[in-house]
Every structure is written in C-alpha cells, then in structure tokens.
Coordinates of C-alpha atoms in Angstrom, one line a residue:
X1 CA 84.1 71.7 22.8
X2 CA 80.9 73.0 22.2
X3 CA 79.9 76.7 23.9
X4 CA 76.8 76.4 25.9
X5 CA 74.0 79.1 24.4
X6 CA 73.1 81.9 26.7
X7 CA 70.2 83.2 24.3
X8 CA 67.9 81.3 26.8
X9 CA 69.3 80.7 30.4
X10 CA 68.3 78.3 32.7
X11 CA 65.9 79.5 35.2
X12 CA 67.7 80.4 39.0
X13 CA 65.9 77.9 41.2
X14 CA 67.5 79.1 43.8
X15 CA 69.0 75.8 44.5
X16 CA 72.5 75.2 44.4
X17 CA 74.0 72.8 42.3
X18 CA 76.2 69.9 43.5
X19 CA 79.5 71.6 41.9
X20 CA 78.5 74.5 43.7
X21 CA 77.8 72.5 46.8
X22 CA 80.9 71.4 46.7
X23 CA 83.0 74.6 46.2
X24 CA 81.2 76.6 49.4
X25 CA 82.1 73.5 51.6
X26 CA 85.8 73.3 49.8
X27 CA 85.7 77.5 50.7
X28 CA 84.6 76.7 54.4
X29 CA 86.8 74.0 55.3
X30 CA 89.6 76.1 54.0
X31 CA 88.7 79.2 56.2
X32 CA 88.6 76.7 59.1
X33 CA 91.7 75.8 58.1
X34 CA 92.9 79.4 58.4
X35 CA 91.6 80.5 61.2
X36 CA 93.1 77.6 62.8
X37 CA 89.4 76.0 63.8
X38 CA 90.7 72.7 62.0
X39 CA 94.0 72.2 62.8
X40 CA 96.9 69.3 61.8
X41 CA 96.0 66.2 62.5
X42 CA 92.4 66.7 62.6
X43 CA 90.1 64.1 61.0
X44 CA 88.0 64.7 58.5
X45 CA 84.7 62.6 58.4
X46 CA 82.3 63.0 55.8
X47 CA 79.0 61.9 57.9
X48 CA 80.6 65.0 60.5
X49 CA 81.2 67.3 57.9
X50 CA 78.0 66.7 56.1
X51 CA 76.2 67.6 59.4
X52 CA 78.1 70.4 60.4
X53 CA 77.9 72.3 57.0
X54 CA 74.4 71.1 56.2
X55 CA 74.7 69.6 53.2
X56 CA 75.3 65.9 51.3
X57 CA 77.9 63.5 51.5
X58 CA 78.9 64.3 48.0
X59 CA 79.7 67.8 48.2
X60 CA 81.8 67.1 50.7
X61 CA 83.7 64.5 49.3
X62 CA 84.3 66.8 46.9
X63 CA 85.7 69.2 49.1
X64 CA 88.1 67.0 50.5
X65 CA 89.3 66.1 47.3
X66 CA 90.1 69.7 46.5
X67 CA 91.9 70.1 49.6
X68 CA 93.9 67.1 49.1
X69 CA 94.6 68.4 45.4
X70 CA 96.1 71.6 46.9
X71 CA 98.0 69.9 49.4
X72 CA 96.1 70.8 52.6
X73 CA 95.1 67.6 53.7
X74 CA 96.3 64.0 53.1
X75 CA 95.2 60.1 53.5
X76 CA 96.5 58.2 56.5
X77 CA 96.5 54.3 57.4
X78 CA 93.2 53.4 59.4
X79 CA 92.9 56.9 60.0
X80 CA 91.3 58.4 56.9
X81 CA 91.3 62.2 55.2
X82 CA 93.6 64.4 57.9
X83 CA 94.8 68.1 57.8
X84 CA 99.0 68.0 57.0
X85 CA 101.1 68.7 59.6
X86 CA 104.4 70.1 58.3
X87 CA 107.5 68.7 59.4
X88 CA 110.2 71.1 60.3
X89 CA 111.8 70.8 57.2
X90 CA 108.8 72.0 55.2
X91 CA 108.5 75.3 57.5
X92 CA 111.8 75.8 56.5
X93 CA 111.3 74.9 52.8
X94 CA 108.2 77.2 52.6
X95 CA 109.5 80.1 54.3
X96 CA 112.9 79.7 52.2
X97 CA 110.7 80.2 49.0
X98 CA 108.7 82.9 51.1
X99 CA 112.0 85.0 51.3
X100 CA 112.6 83.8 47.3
X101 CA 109.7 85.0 46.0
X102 CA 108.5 88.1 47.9
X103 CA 112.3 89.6 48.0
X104 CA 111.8 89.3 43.9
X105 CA 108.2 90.7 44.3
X106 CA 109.6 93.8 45.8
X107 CA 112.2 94.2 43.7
X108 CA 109.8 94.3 40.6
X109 CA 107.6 96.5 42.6
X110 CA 110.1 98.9 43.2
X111 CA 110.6 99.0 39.1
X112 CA 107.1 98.3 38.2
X113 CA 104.6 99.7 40.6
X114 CA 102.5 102.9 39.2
X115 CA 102.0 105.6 42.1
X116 CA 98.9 104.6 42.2
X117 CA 100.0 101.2 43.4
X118 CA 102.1 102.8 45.9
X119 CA 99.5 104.9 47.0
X120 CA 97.2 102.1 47.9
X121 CA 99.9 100.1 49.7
X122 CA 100.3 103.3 52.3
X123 CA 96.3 103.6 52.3
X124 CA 96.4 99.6 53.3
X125 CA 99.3 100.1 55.8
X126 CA 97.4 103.7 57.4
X127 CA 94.3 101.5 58.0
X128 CA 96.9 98.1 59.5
X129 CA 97.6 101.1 62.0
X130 CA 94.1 101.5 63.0
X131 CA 93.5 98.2 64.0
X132 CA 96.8 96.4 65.6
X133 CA 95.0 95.8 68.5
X134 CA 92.2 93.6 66.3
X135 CA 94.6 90.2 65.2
X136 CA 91.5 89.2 62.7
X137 CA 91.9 92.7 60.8
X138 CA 95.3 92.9 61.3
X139 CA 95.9 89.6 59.7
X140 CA 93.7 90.7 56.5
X141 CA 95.0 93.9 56.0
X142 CA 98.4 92.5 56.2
X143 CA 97.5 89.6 53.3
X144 CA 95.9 92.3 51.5
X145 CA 98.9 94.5 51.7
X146 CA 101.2 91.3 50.7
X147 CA 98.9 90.3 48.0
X148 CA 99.1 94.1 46.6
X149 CA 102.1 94.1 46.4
X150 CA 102.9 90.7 44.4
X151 CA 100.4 92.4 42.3
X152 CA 102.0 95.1 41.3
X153 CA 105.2 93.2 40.6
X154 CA 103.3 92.7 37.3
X155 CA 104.4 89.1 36.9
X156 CA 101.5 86.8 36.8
X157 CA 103.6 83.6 37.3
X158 CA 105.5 85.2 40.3
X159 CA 101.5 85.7 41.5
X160 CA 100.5 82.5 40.6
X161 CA 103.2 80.7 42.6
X162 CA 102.8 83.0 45.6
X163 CA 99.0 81.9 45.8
X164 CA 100.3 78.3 45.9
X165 CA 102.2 78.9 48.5
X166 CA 100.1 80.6 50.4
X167 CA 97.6 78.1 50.4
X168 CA 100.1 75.3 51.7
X169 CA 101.1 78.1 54.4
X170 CA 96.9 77.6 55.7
X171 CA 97.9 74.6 57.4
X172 CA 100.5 76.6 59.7
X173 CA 97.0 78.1 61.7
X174 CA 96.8 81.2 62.9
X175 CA 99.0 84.5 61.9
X176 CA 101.8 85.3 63.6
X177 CA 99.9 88.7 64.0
X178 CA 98.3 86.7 67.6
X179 CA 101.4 87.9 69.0
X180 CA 100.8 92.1 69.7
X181 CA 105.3 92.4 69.6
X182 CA 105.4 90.8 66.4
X183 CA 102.5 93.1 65.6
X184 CA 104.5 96.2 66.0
X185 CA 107.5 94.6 64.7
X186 CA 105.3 94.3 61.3
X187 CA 104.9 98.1 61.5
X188 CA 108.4 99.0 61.2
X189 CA 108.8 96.3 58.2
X190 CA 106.1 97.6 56.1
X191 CA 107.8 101.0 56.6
X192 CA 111.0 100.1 55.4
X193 CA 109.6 98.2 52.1
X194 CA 107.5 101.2 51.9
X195 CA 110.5 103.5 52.2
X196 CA 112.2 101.3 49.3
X197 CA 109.5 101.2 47.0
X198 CA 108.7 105.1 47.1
X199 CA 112.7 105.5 46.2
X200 CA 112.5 102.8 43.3
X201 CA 115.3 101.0 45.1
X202 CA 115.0 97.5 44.6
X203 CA 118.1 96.3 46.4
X204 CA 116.4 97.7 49.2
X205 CA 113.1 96.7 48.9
X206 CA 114.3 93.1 48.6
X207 CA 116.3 93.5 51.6
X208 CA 114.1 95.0 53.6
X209 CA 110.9 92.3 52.1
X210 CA 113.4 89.4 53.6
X211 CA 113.9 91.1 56.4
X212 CA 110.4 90.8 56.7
X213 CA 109.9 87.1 55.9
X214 CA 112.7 86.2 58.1
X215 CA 111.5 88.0 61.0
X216 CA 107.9 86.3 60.6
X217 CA 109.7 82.7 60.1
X218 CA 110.9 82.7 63.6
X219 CA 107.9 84.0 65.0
X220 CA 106.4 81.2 63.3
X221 CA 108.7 78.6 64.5
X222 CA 108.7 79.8 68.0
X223 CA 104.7 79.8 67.8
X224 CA 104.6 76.2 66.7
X225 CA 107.0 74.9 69.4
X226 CA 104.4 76.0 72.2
X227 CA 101.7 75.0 70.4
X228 CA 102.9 71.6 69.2
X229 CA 101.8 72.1 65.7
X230 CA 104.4 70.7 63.8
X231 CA 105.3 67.3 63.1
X232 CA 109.3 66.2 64.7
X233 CA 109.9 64.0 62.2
X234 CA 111.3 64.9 58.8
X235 CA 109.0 63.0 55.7
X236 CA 112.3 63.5 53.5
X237 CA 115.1 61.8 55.6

C-alpha cells in the first residue's frame, strides 16, 4: 500500500471530512450512551439523529455501524437500529470477566507497577476524595483510577480486552457511583487495593480488586431492578 506524501499537505479547509463526520457522531452517541441519555431500547433514527447532531445522513449511518460493530446497539424486526439491553445473564457474564480480568490486573500491578505508577494511583484516589459528593467526577476519576491501573499491569492484551469490555459495560447507563453508599463503599476498596499494591502483595491485591468488582455487581443489579433496565429473558436459553 502506497504511503501518502506529506512533503505537500492538503490545505485545512476547516471542513470536516465525512470519515471525520462520522467518528464525532460515533464519539457522541457513545457518550449518550454513557451518561445514560440513550438508554436500552431506544431507537435510533437516522433523519433524528442527523437533526439532533447537525450533520448528514451519512455520518450517521456511519455511526451506527460502529456502534453495532462494538456491540452497543443491534437490528430489530420492524423496529430498526436499537441500544442492547442485556439480559441477566450477560450482567452476569460481563461482571464474571470484570472480576477475571481486573483481579489479574492487580495482581500484575502489584509485580509490575513502578512507584511512580503507585504514586499516581493515590494522587487519583486523593482527588476521588475531593469530589464524592460530584457522581459525574466521581465516575471519571474512578475510570481513570481503573484504567491506570490495567495500565500499569504492563500487558497490552490484558488492556486491550478490558477496553472491550468496557465499552459493552456503556450500555449498563449510569455508574453505580449515583448511589452516595456505594460511593463511600468505593473509598474503602481503593484503599485496600492500594494497601496491596504498595506491599507488592498480589494475592491481596486480587482479592481485594474482586472484592471490588463484586461489590459494584450487586450495586449494579440492584440498580437495574428499579430501573427496569435489563431485559428478563435470557438470549442464550
């Protein structure tokens, strides 16, 4: 495949290109889908969308493809492009591999991690303490402090299958972090992997990482009986 020349760039017209288009609207949708503004079972409608985000059709086609690619959203009978719902048994199968893979994250972080690493994950917790009370900061100082430490497990599959996962766990809504007791709960977790890692102790910083996971699965359960946001049936009976 040939290398495109940069001796002579094209000019910035300031407009964006379809591709482009295409990615913001895939990077919006997917914050919607986050913060919980589209939820499961929403429709999604091109002609709507377009309007909404202001752009063309295309771009947004696009955008739903992508979603669809990553497992977000899927094509119904007469219904069209909706956002998953899970059925209990995928909660359970996506926190399961939650508990896999972040136990073995922090267990190689406890071998791996420099103190520099370390350092940054008490920085990130300090500033979690600062702002409990704020769910939208709490929630991305707690990703940040998760996605840190996968990081400095030093195993770039282990990181690429977390972000996977992550992405499927979109279409859940809104953190568990809503909730100010599972809030404070969080606080003491974080301290205990902390605690772990600082020691080098990986048996404990697994332990105390599926604590962790476990303790956020029921929350999640227990948030998605009230709000009727998963599915009853089972797609895999």
């Amino acid at each position: 495949m040939a290398i495109p020349s940069t001796a002579n760039p094209p000019a910035d017209t300031g407009q964006r290109t379809p591709l482009g288009q295409g990615q913001t609207a895939f990077e919006r949708l997917l914050a919607e889908i986050r913060t919980g503004s589209l939820k499961p079972g929403d429709r999604l409608t091109e002609t709507e969308l377009a309007q909404r985000l202001g752009i063309s059709r295309t771009p947004v086609r696009e955008a739903i493809r992508q979603l669809e690619a990553s497992g977000l959203v899927r094509h119904l009978p007469r219904i069209g492009a909706t956002v998953r719902r899970l059925d209990y048994a995928e909660v359970m199968e996506l926190y399961e591999m939650r508990v896999v893979l972040e136990g073995t994250a922090a267990r190689m972080a406890a071998r791996a991690a420099s103190d520099i690493e370390l350092a940054e994950l008490e920085e990130i917790h300090a500033e979690f303490l600062k702002v409990i009370a704020d769910p939208r900061q709490a929630f991305a100082l707690n990703r940040q402090f998760h996605v840190t430490l996968t990081n400095a497990a030093k195993n770039r599959f282990l990181a690429q299958s977390m972000d996977g996962l992550e992405r499927t766990l979109l279409i859940l809504g809104p953190s568990t972090l809503v909730n100010p007791d599972r809030v404070q709960d969080v606080v003491i977790e974080h301290e205990a992997i902390l605690t772990a890692l600082k020691r080098r102790d990986g048996d404990a910083a697994e332990a105390a990482m599926k604590t962790h996971v476990e303790a956020a699965q029921r929350e999640r359960l227990r948030q998605l009986r009230q709000t009727g946001g998963m599915d009853g049936r089972s797609d895999h009976a």
